[in-house]
Amino acid sequence: MTLPVVTRFAPSPTGFLHIGGARTALFNWLYAKKRGGKMLLRIEDTDRERSTQAAIDAILDGLKWLELGWDGDVVYQYANAARHREVVDEMLAAGTAYRCYASAEELAQMRETAKAEGRTRFYNGLWRDRDPSDAPAGVKPTVRLKAPLTGETVIEDQVQGRVVWQNDNLDDLVLLRGDGSPTYMLAVVVDDHDMGVTHVIRGDDHLINAARQKQIYDALGWELPSMSHIPLIHGPDGSKLSKRHGALGVDAYRAMGYLPAALRNYLVRLGWGHGDQEIFSTEEMIEAFDLPAIGRSAARFDFAKLENLNGHYIRHADDQSLVTMLEDVLRYIPHGADVAAKINDTTRAQLLQAMPGLKERAKTLLELIDSAGFILADRPLPIEPKAQAVLTADTRKLIAQLRAALETVTSWSAATTEAAMRAFAEQHGLKLGAVAQPLRVALTGRTTSPGIFDVLAVLGRQECLSRLADQASE
Ligand code: GLU
């Protein structure tokens, strides 16, 4: 019988949930879903100095926003410290670990010597086989793993393939510090084992840790989970991902107006592929995802691609959910509160009505908010400089005449206002465009907007006539 799949996402809460972490979470989530398993969440908060509650909140918030839910309760690594110490006691009793009383000076000397001799294994085995009765009084020992001195440590990685380390290059690593606190390397192994993790999927910056962790698994007689180390995300030029190139927290993507579904779709394609397919629904992603299809070379982050994908998701999103997302994002952007203050039942209904036209052009929710500005604007409307140029003495006169014509329309809709405008243009020997542009400027303050008849319909008779009056002159 094969074990049910259990993956885990194990961020350290020392900073926000960055984009690479979000991709790791997504891969773990997808794999668990595909195999009908579980994804657990473990907050690795053993570094008490650098872990913060704000970072924990940002991680939980980011995962929820991306709709990457975890199974069961969140596990906090620090809470397991007693269990970690208990495992070390067992190892001491079994002789697979030992107490090391080396002083800071002795360790520094060992490092110097190893460096001079070009060795990566620096610990010279000083306390490895020494009689504990030699222990100096008053010194708090560390506990080290009695790692194999010869042979190889091998990881059969699902992404990297077979990776081999020579044991004589690997040190007897510290499991417990002098103050009794467990090291990260030990904590990860014990927690993964206790949580029943079957698949470890994480960034390839942890590959060397996998070798060290394998030695701890071996010492404990535990079975190593399946390992997958995914290449990191680089900048568009192949260099380390910089802030400018997208090394930002998930919260920053939310505030830039990206949709969670678009970001998931973008992230899944970073380093993983399924033929030429670019667009994946969540179901398709789960269906197609697999570990061996992850590439071994670093993925490159490309903002333009993300934007285009986001535009696709906006065009295909349903209007009501766009209104909801638009209102939601206002909480995360500067001046968002000012815009939110303009949203009420009337304007919300107008946003919904205008959405089919608005969503055609927007690549982000911020662009959507910007182009919906005419709905939320107060009279007299601020007129953009480019639009101001359209308002001449002649066009203002035209606006007055057009207003009079539109005033006769009683049953107000896109169709009836269109008919009135066409009749007006014909009567005055004008092209429709020559009438539509001054009208657009007077109604939206801009030279571009959704279709003018939709604008008329969305704003309604009274508001349109008032806005036209504001710009008209005899
Ligand atoms: N806590 C580690 C990190 O944030 C991940 C450890 C792991 O996945 O094994 O990089």
Short mmCIF file of C-alpha atoms and ligand atoms in Angstrom, two decimals:
data_model
loop_
_atom_site.label_atom_id
_atom_site.label_comp_id
_atom_site.label_asym_id
_atom_site.label_seq_id
_atom_site.Cartn_x
_atom_site.Cartn_y
_atom_site.Cartn_z
CA MET A 1 0.00 0.00 0.00
CA THR A 2 1.38 3.41 -0.87
CA LEU A 3 1.23 6.12 1.76
CA PRO A 4 -1.10 9.05 1.21
CA VAL A 5 0.87 12.03 -0.09
CA VAL A 6 1.73 14.68 2.49
CA THR A 7 3.59 17.79 1.38
CA ARG A 8 4.41 20.85 3.40
CA PHE A 9 5.23 24.48 2.97
CA ALA A 10 7.74 25.54 5.61
CA PRO A 11 8.50 29.25 5.46
CA SER A 12 10.67 31.07 7.98
CA PRO A 13 8.74 34.11 9.23
CA THR A 14 11.66 36.48 8.92
CA GLY A 15 10.14 38.49 6.07
CA PHE A 16 7.11 38.72 3.81
CA LEU A 17 5.88 35.83 1.67
CA HIS A 18 8.03 36.49 -1.35
CA ILE A 19 7.22 35.43 -4.86
CA GLY A 20 9.61 32.43 -4.77
CA GLY A 21 8.01 31.20 -1.57
CA ALA A 22 4.57 31.56 -3.14
CA ARG A 23 5.67 29.38 -6.04
CA THR A 24 7.04 26.75 -3.63
CA ALA A 25 3.71 26.79 -1.79
CA LEU A 26 1.83 26.45 -5.09
CA PHE A 27 3.90 23.45 -6.20
CA ASN A 28 3.37 21.73 -2.85
CA TRP A 29 -0.34 22.50 -2.99
CA LEU A 30 -0.71 21.24 -6.57
CA TYR A 31 1.14 18.04 -5.92
CA ALA A 32 -0.91 17.29 -2.83
CA LYS A 33 -4.17 18.03 -4.67
CA LYS A 34 -3.15 15.93 -7.66
CA ARG A 35 -2.40 12.93 -5.48
CA GLY A 36 -5.45 13.37 -3.27
CA GLY A 37 -3.14 14.14 -0.37
CA LYS A 38 -2.57 16.97 2.08
CA MET A 39 -0.44 20.07 2.21
CA LEU A 40 0.62 21.07 5.70
CA LEU A 41 1.90 24.46 6.79
CA ARG A 42 4.82 24.77 9.18
CA ILE A 43 6.08 28.12 10.33
CA GLU A 44 9.80 27.73 11.03
CA ASP A 45 10.08 30.21 13.83
CA THR A 46 13.08 28.80 15.67
CA ASP A 47 15.13 31.91 15.00
CA ARG A 48 13.58 33.92 17.81
CA GLU A 49 15.45 37.11 17.01
CA ARG A 50 14.39 37.37 13.38
CA SER A 51 10.91 35.79 13.45
CA THR A 52 8.06 38.27 13.75
CA GLN A 53 4.31 38.08 14.12
CA ALA A 54 3.96 40.56 11.26
CA ALA A 55 5.80 38.14 8.96
CA ILE A 56 3.62 35.24 10.13
CA ASP A 57 0.50 37.30 9.38
CA ALA A 58 1.84 38.25 5.95
CA ILE A 59 2.49 34.58 5.11
CA LEU A 60 -0.97 33.43 6.23
CA ASP A 61 -2.64 36.37 4.48
CA GLY A 62 -0.66 35.82 1.28
CA LEU A 63 -1.54 32.12 1.14
CA LYS A 64 -5.21 32.84 1.77
CA TRP A 65 -5.27 35.52 -0.91
CA LEU A 66 -3.67 33.11 -3.39
CA GLU A 67 -6.28 30.54 -2.35
CA LEU A 68 -3.60 28.04 -1.39
CA GLY A 69 -5.23 26.60 1.69
CA TRP A 70 -3.38 24.17 3.95
CA ASP A 71 -4.71 21.13 5.76
CA GLY A 72 -5.03 21.00 9.53
CA ASP A 73 -3.64 23.48 12.02
CA VAL A 74 -0.56 25.56 11.38
CA VAL A 75 2.48 23.92 13.00
CA TYR A 76 4.88 26.24 14.78
CA GLN A 77 8.35 24.74 14.86
CA TYR A 78 9.46 26.46 18.05
CA ALA A 79 6.65 24.75 19.95
CA ASN A 80 8.29 21.39 19.15
CA ALA A 81 11.64 22.21 20.80
CA ALA A 82 11.14 19.70 23.64
CA ARG A 83 10.47 16.94 21.10
CA HIS A 84 13.62 17.92 19.19
CA ARG A 85 15.68 17.61 22.38
CA GLU A 86 14.09 14.27 23.14
CA VAL A 87 15.21 12.93 19.76
CA VAL A 88 18.74 14.12 20.47
CA ASP A 89 18.69 12.27 23.80
CA GLU A 90 17.73 9.12 21.92
CA MET A 91 20.61 9.65 19.51
CA LEU A 92 23.06 10.17 22.37
CA ALA A 93 21.86 6.94 23.96
CA ALA A 94 22.19 5.12 20.63
CA GLY A 95 25.67 6.51 20.04
CA THR A 96 24.75 8.27 16.77
CA ALA A 97 25.41 11.67 18.34
CA TYR A 98 27.94 12.93 20.90
CA ARG A 99 28.58 15.88 23.16
CA CYS A 100 31.25 18.25 21.98
CA TYR A 101 33.02 20.50 24.49
CA ALA A 102 35.35 22.20 22.02
CA SER A 103 35.95 25.84 22.88
CA ALA A 104 35.41 28.69 20.45
CA GLU A 105 39.19 29.01 20.11
CA GLU A 106 39.62 25.31 19.33
CA LEU A 107 36.89 25.48 16.68
CA ALA A 108 38.43 28.60 15.14
CA GLN A 109 41.79 26.80 15.00
CA MET A 110 40.17 23.78 13.29
CA ARG A 111 38.63 26.10 10.69
CA GLU A 112 41.99 27.74 10.00
CA THR A 113 43.72 24.40 9.57
CA ALA A 114 40.98 23.05 7.28
CA LYS A 115 41.14 26.19 5.19
CA ALA A 116 44.92 25.98 4.89
CA GLU A 117 44.63 22.35 3.81
CA GLY A 118 41.76 23.06 1.42
CA ARG A 119 39.27 20.79 3.21
CA THR A 120 35.57 21.56 3.57
CA ARG A 121 35.17 19.20 6.54
CA PHE A 122 36.61 21.28 9.34
CA TYR A 123 35.71 19.51 12.58
CA ASN A 124 38.64 17.26 13.44
CA GLY A 125 36.70 14.77 15.53
CA LEU A 126 38.08 16.12 18.80
CA TRP A 127 35.16 14.85 20.94
CA ARG A 128 33.82 12.22 18.58
CA ASP A 129 35.10 9.20 20.44
CA ARG A 130 36.33 10.79 23.60
CA ASP A 131 35.44 9.55 27.04
CA PRO A 132 32.68 11.78 28.46
CA SER A 133 34.58 11.83 31.77
CA ASP A 134 37.11 14.09 30.02
CA ALA A 135 34.43 16.79 29.86
CA PRO A 136 35.67 20.08 31.25
CA ALA A 137 33.66 21.33 34.21
CA GLY A 138 31.21 24.19 33.70
CA VAL A 139 31.15 23.99 29.90
CA LYS A 140 27.80 23.54 28.19
CA PRO A 141 28.41 21.14 25.32
CA THR A 142 26.86 21.17 21.89
CA VAL A 143 25.59 17.87 20.53
CA ARG A 144 26.94 16.75 17.16
CA LEU A 145 25.87 14.10 14.72
CA LYS A 146 28.32 11.24 14.40
CA ALA A 147 28.32 11.46 10.63
CA PRO A 148 29.91 8.80 8.45
CA LEU A 149 33.55 9.62 7.68
CA THR A 150 33.77 7.68 4.44
CA GLY A 151 31.46 6.70 1.61
CA GLU A 152 28.81 8.82 -0.07
CA THR A 153 25.54 10.52 0.73
CA VAL A 154 23.15 10.28 -2.18
CA ILE A 155 19.89 12.09 -2.88
CA GLU A 156 17.69 10.80 -5.69
CA ASP A 157 16.04 14.12 -6.36
CA GLN A 158 12.91 14.16 -8.52
CA VAL A 159 14.01 17.40 -10.15
CA GLN A 160 17.81 17.43 -9.87
CA GLY A 161 18.30 13.72 -10.49
CA ARG A 162 20.93 11.76 -8.54
CA VAL A 163 23.10 14.08 -6.45
CA VAL A 164 26.15 12.65 -4.68
CA TRP A 165 28.27 14.07 -1.85
CA GLN A 166 31.48 12.56 -0.54
CA ASN A 167 31.06 12.08 3.19
CA ASP A 168 34.60 13.20 3.92
CA ASN A 169 33.48 16.66 2.80
CA LEU A 170 30.58 16.80 5.25
CA ASP A 171 30.97 17.81 8.90
CA ASP A 172 29.62 16.34 12.09
CA LEU A 173 26.89 18.88 12.22
CA VAL A 174 25.55 20.46 15.36
CA LEU A 175 22.11 19.19 16.39
CA LEU A 176 21.75 20.99 19.70
CA ARG A 177 23.47 24.24 20.63
CA GLY A 178 25.23 24.87 23.92
CA ASP A 179 22.09 26.57 25.26
CA GLY A 180 20.04 23.46 24.47
CA SER A 181 18.26 24.95 21.47
CA PRO A 182 17.82 22.64 18.47
CA THR A 183 19.40 23.61 15.17
CA TYR A 184 17.35 24.20 12.04
CA MET A 185 18.74 21.06 10.40
CA LEU A 186 17.56 18.81 13.22
CA ALA A 187 14.21 20.55 13.63
CA VAL A 188 13.30 20.13 9.96
CA VAL A 189 14.05 16.41 10.01
CA VAL A 190 12.15 15.68 13.22
CA ASP A 191 9.15 17.78 12.19
CA ASP A 192 8.94 16.36 8.68
CA HIS A 193 9.07 12.88 10.17
CA ASP A 194 6.53 13.57 12.91
CA MET A 195 4.16 15.32 10.49
CA GLY A 196 4.29 12.31 8.18
CA VAL A 197 5.68 14.32 5.26
CA THR A 198 6.17 12.10 2.23
CA HIS A 199 7.35 14.73 -0.27
CA VAL A 200 9.67 17.67 0.33
CA ILE A 201 9.39 20.27 -2.43
CA ARG A 202 11.47 23.42 -1.90
CA GLY A 203 13.98 25.79 -3.43
CA ASP A 204 17.28 24.35 -4.64
CA ASP A 205 19.14 26.61 -2.21
CA HIS A 206 18.26 23.81 0.23
CA LEU A 207 19.89 21.04 -1.80
CA ILE A 208 23.03 20.91 0.34
CA ASN A 209 20.78 20.76 3.42
CA ALA A 210 19.16 17.68 1.92
CA ALA A 211 22.51 15.86 2.17
CA ARG A 212 22.90 16.88 5.80
CA GLN A 213 19.32 15.98 6.60
CA LYS A 214 19.75 12.59 4.92
CA GLN A 215 22.57 11.83 7.34
CA ILE A 216 20.26 12.63 10.27
CA TYR A 217 17.51 10.42 8.80
CA ASP A 218 20.04 7.60 8.41
CA ALA A 219 21.26 8.02 11.98
CA LEU A 220 17.69 7.79 13.24
CA GLY A 221 16.78 4.88 10.98
CA TRP A 222 13.97 6.93 9.44
CA GLU A 223 13.02 6.90 5.80
CA LEU A 224 13.92 9.99 3.79
CA PRO A 225 10.90 11.63 2.10
CA SER A 226 10.92 12.04 -1.67
CA MET A 227 13.01 15.14 -2.46
CA SER A 228 12.39 17.79 -5.12
CA HIS A 229 14.58 20.88 -5.22
CA ILE A 230 13.23 23.46 -7.63
CA PRO A 231 15.48 26.02 -9.32
CA LEU A 232 15.21 29.54 -7.98
CA ILE A 233 13.55 32.38 -9.85
CA HIS A 234 15.97 34.77 -11.54
CA GLY A 235 15.59 38.20 -13.11
CA PRO A 236 14.83 38.60 -16.84
CA ASP A 237 18.57 38.91 -17.55
CA GLY A 238 19.39 35.72 -15.67
CA SER A 239 20.82 37.49 -12.63
CA LYS A 240 19.60 37.09 -9.08
CA LEU A 241 16.01 38.38 -8.82
CA SER A 242 16.12 42.00 -7.69
CA LYS A 243 13.29 44.07 -6.26
CA ARG A 244 12.97 45.98 -9.51
CA HIS A 245 12.56 42.68 -11.34
CA GLY A 246 9.88 41.30 -9.08
CA ALA A 247 11.52 40.09 -5.84
CA LEU A 248 8.58 41.41 -3.89
CA GLY A 249 6.13 40.13 -1.36
CA VAL A 250 2.85 38.62 -2.50
CA ASP A 251 1.17 41.59 -0.81
CA ALA A 252 2.90 43.89 -3.32
CA TYR A 253 1.40 41.92 -6.23
CA ARG A 254 -1.98 42.19 -4.65
CA ALA A 255 -1.54 45.96 -4.29
CA MET A 256 -0.46 46.21 -7.94
CA GLY A 257 -3.85 44.83 -8.93
CA TYR A 258 -3.04 41.28 -9.96
CA LEU A 259 -5.69 38.60 -9.66
CA PRO A 260 -4.80 35.58 -7.53
CA ALA A 261 -5.77 33.22 -10.36
CA ALA A 262 -3.49 35.09 -12.78
CA LEU A 263 -0.59 35.04 -10.35
CA ARG A 264 -1.05 31.31 -9.75
CA ASN A 265 -1.12 30.72 -13.48
CA TYR A 266 2.00 32.81 -13.95
CA LEU A 267 3.84 31.10 -11.10
CA VAL A 268 3.02 27.58 -12.20
CA ARG A 269 4.66 28.29 -15.55
CA LEU A 270 7.82 29.54 -13.85
CA GLY A 271 9.98 26.48 -14.08
CA TRP A 272 7.24 24.01 -14.97
CA GLY A 273 5.65 23.39 -18.32
CA HIS A 274 3.07 21.25 -20.04
CA GLY A 275 3.65 21.46 -23.77
CA ASP A 276 2.97 24.96 -25.06
CA GLN A 277 -0.03 25.55 -22.85
CA GLU A 278 0.06 28.98 -21.20
CA ILE A 279 -3.38 29.31 -19.63
CA PHE A 280 -4.38 26.84 -16.95
CA SER A 281 -7.51 26.75 -14.89
CA THR A 282 -6.90 25.48 -11.37
CA GLU A 283 -8.37 22.09 -12.32
CA GLU A 284 -6.13 21.85 -15.37
CA MET A 285 -3.08 22.74 -13.30
CA ILE A 286 -3.83 20.05 -10.76
CA GLU A 287 -4.43 17.54 -13.51
CA ALA A 288 -1.26 18.29 -15.46
CA PHE A 289 1.21 19.06 -12.67
CA ASP A 290 4.02 16.66 -11.91
CA LEU A 291 7.44 16.90 -10.34
CA PRO A 292 9.68 15.43 -13.05
CA ALA A 293 8.36 18.04 -15.53
CA ILE A 294 9.99 20.81 -13.49
CA GLY A 295 13.05 22.10 -15.35
CA ARG A 296 16.53 22.18 -13.89
CA SER A 297 17.49 25.64 -15.02
CA ALA A 298 16.51 28.85 -13.27
CA ALA A 299 13.19 30.36 -14.32
CA ARG A 300 13.18 33.99 -15.45
CA PHE A 301 10.69 36.45 -14.11
CA ASP A 302 8.98 38.58 -16.75
CA PHE A 303 6.63 41.35 -15.64
CA ALA A 304 5.22 41.92 -19.13
CA LYS A 305 4.12 38.28 -19.33
CA LEU A 306 2.47 38.50 -15.94
CA GLU A 307 0.63 41.66 -17.01
CA ASN A 308 -0.67 40.10 -20.19
CA LEU A 309 -1.82 37.05 -18.33
CA ASN A 310 -3.54 39.27 -15.78
CA GLY A 311 -5.31 41.12 -18.60
CA HIS A 312 -6.55 37.78 -19.88
CA TYR A 313 -7.91 36.85 -16.45
CA ILE A 314 -9.59 40.24 -16.07
CA ARG A 315 -11.30 39.95 -19.46
CA HIS A 316 -12.59 36.50 -18.58
CA ALA A 317 -13.59 37.23 -14.99
CA ASP A 318 -17.26 37.72 -14.25
CA ASP A 319 -18.35 41.30 -13.73
CA GLN A 320 -19.58 40.95 -10.19
CA SER A 321 -16.37 39.36 -8.93
CA LEU A 322 -14.37 42.15 -10.59
CA VAL A 323 -16.40 44.74 -8.68
CA THR A 324 -15.69 42.82 -5.47
CA MET A 325 -11.96 42.53 -6.24
CA LEU A 326 -11.81 46.18 -7.21
CA GLU A 327 -13.29 47.18 -3.86
CA ASP A 328 -10.96 44.79 -2.06
CA VAL A 329 -7.77 46.12 -3.62
CA LEU A 330 -8.65 49.66 -2.48
CA ARG A 331 -7.65 48.60 1.01
CA TYR A 332 -4.08 48.03 -0.13
CA ILE A 333 -3.30 51.05 -2.28
CA PRO A 334 -2.42 54.66 -1.50
CA HIS A 335 -5.52 56.91 -1.70
CA GLY A 336 -7.63 53.75 -1.89
CA ALA A 337 -9.74 55.06 0.98
CA ASP A 338 -10.65 58.17 -1.04
CA VAL A 339 -11.91 56.00 -3.87
CA ALA A 340 -13.68 53.64 -1.48
CA ALA A 341 -15.54 56.61 -0.01
CA LYS A 342 -17.17 57.09 -3.43
CA ILE A 343 -18.52 53.59 -3.61
CA ASN A 344 -22.14 53.20 -2.58
CA ASP A 345 -25.09 51.17 -3.87
CA THR A 346 -25.60 53.50 -6.83
CA THR A 347 -21.99 53.66 -7.99
CA ARG A 348 -21.54 49.94 -7.30
CA ALA A 349 -24.43 49.21 -9.66
CA GLN A 350 -22.90 51.57 -12.22
CA LEU A 351 -19.53 49.81 -11.94
CA LEU A 352 -21.23 46.50 -12.55
CA GLN A 353 -23.10 47.85 -15.55
CA ALA A 354 -19.94 49.40 -17.03
CA MET A 355 -17.74 46.38 -16.35
CA PRO A 356 -18.13 44.62 -19.74
CA GLY A 357 -16.63 47.71 -21.41
CA LEU A 358 -14.09 48.50 -18.70
CA LYS A 359 -12.59 45.03 -18.43
CA GLU A 360 -11.74 44.84 -22.12
CA ARG A 361 -8.92 47.34 -21.70
CA ALA A 362 -7.49 46.80 -18.22
CA LYS A 363 -4.38 44.74 -17.48
CA THR A 364 -4.60 45.24 -13.73
CA LEU A 365 -7.26 46.14 -11.19
CA LEU A 366 -5.53 49.50 -10.82
CA GLU A 367 -6.08 50.22 -14.50
CA LEU A 368 -9.67 49.15 -14.02
CA ILE A 369 -10.09 51.60 -11.15
CA ASP A 370 -8.49 54.31 -13.23
CA SER A 371 -10.80 53.77 -16.18
CA ALA A 372 -13.82 53.59 -13.88
CA GLY A 373 -12.85 57.01 -12.55
CA PHE A 374 -15.63 58.74 -14.50
CA ILE A 375 -18.24 56.82 -12.54
CA LEU A 376 -16.80 57.81 -9.18
CA ALA A 377 -15.90 61.41 -10.03
CA ASP A 378 -17.63 64.42 -8.45
CA ARG A 379 -19.01 67.30 -10.49
CA PRO A 380 -17.69 69.51 -11.89
CA LEU A 381 -15.54 66.85 -13.44
CA PRO A 382 -11.77 67.29 -13.48
CA ILE A 383 -10.79 67.46 -17.17
CA GLU A 384 -7.44 65.99 -18.28
CA PRO A 385 -5.17 68.46 -20.14
CA LYS A 386 -5.45 66.47 -23.37
CA ALA A 387 -9.22 66.48 -23.06
CA GLN A 388 -9.23 70.17 -22.19
CA ALA A 389 -7.92 70.86 -25.69
CA VAL A 390 -11.11 69.37 -27.14
CA LEU A 391 -13.21 71.94 -25.29
CA THR A 392 -13.21 75.01 -27.54
CA ALA A 393 -15.83 77.73 -27.86
CA ASP A 394 -17.32 75.78 -30.80
CA THR A 395 -17.47 72.42 -29.11
CA ARG A 396 -18.93 73.97 -25.94
CA LYS A 397 -21.69 75.39 -28.10
CA LEU A 398 -22.16 71.98 -29.69
CA ILE A 399 -22.40 70.43 -26.24
CA ALA A 400 -25.21 72.84 -25.36
CA GLN A 401 -27.15 71.87 -28.48
CA LEU A 402 -26.55 68.20 -27.96
CA ARG A 403 -27.67 68.51 -24.37
CA ALA A 404 -30.94 70.02 -25.54
CA ALA A 405 -31.41 67.12 -27.97
CA LEU A 406 -30.63 64.51 -25.31
CA GLU A 407 -32.97 66.18 -22.87
CA THR A 408 -35.88 65.10 -25.04
CA VAL A 409 -34.96 61.45 -24.52
CA THR A 410 -37.19 60.14 -21.79
CA SER A 411 -36.63 56.41 -21.81
CA TRP A 412 -32.85 56.57 -21.28
CA SER A 413 -30.69 53.69 -22.55
CA ALA A 414 -27.66 53.05 -24.74
CA ALA A 415 -30.03 52.47 -27.69
CA THR A 416 -32.24 55.54 -27.25
CA THR A 417 -29.32 57.91 -26.64
CA GLU A 418 -27.52 56.47 -29.66
CA ALA A 419 -30.59 57.12 -31.82
CA ALA A 420 -30.83 60.70 -30.52
CA MET A 421 -27.14 61.35 -31.18
CA ARG A 422 -27.29 59.96 -34.70
CA ALA A 423 -30.30 62.09 -35.51
CA PHE A 424 -28.51 65.12 -34.05
CA ALA A 425 -25.33 64.49 -36.10
CA GLU A 426 -27.33 64.07 -39.28
CA GLN A 427 -29.36 67.19 -38.65
CA HIS A 428 -26.17 69.23 -38.19
CA GLY A 429 -24.30 67.59 -41.06
CA LEU A 430 -21.66 66.19 -38.67
CA LYS A 431 -19.93 62.84 -38.42
CA LEU A 432 -20.81 60.89 -35.30
CA GLY A 433 -17.19 61.08 -34.12
CA ALA A 434 -17.24 64.88 -34.20
CA VAL A 435 -20.15 64.77 -31.77
CA ALA A 436 -18.96 61.83 -29.70
CA GLN A 437 -15.58 63.26 -28.76
CA PRO A 438 -16.74 66.49 -27.06
CA LEU A 439 -19.47 64.44 -25.42
CA ARG A 440 -16.92 61.96 -24.11
CA VAL A 441 -14.78 64.75 -22.69
CA ALA A 442 -17.74 66.37 -20.98
CA LEU A 443 -18.95 63.07 -19.50
CA THR A 444 -15.63 61.46 -18.52
CA GLY A 445 -13.03 64.24 -18.51
CA ARG A 446 -10.93 62.13 -20.87
CA THR A 447 -10.34 61.45 -24.54
CA THR A 448 -10.63 57.68 -24.08
CA SER A 449 -13.37 55.73 -22.34
CA PRO A 450 -15.56 52.71 -22.83
CA GLY A 451 -18.09 53.05 -25.69
CA ILE A 452 -19.85 56.43 -25.44
CA PHE A 453 -23.38 54.99 -25.48
CA ASP A 454 -22.44 52.71 -22.62
CA VAL A 455 -21.08 55.71 -20.74
CA LEU A 456 -24.38 57.52 -21.31
CA ALA A 457 -26.38 54.55 -20.14
CA VAL A 458 -24.22 53.91 -17.07
CA LEU A 459 -24.25 57.51 -15.84
CA GLY A 460 -27.98 57.91 -16.36
CA ARG A 461 -30.02 60.79 -17.68
CA GLN A 462 -29.76 63.25 -14.82
CA GLU A 463 -26.02 62.93 -14.28
CA CYS A 464 -25.31 63.17 -18.03
CA LEU A 465 -27.41 66.29 -18.47
CA SER A 466 -25.72 67.90 -15.45
CA ARG A 467 -22.20 67.04 -16.67
CA LEU A 468 -23.05 68.40 -20.10
CA ALA A 469 -24.40 71.60 -18.57
CA ASP A 470 -21.11 72.01 -16.68
CA GLN A 471 -19.18 72.21 -19.95
CA ALA A 472 -21.75 73.85 -22.24
CA SER A 473 -21.85 77.46 -23.27
CA GLU A 474 -24.20 79.39 -25.49
N1 GLU B 1 12.30 27.45 6.34
C1 GLU B 1 13.03 27.29 5.13
C2 GLU B 1 12.93 28.55 4.28
O1 GLU B 1 12.11 29.39 4.51
C3 GLU B 1 12.51 26.13 4.30
C4 GLU B 1 12.90 24.82 4.87
C5 GLU B 1 12.43 23.64 4.08
O2 GLU B 1 11.59 23.78 3.19
O3 GLU B 1 12.92 22.56 4.38
O4 GLU B 1 13.69 28.74 3.39
#
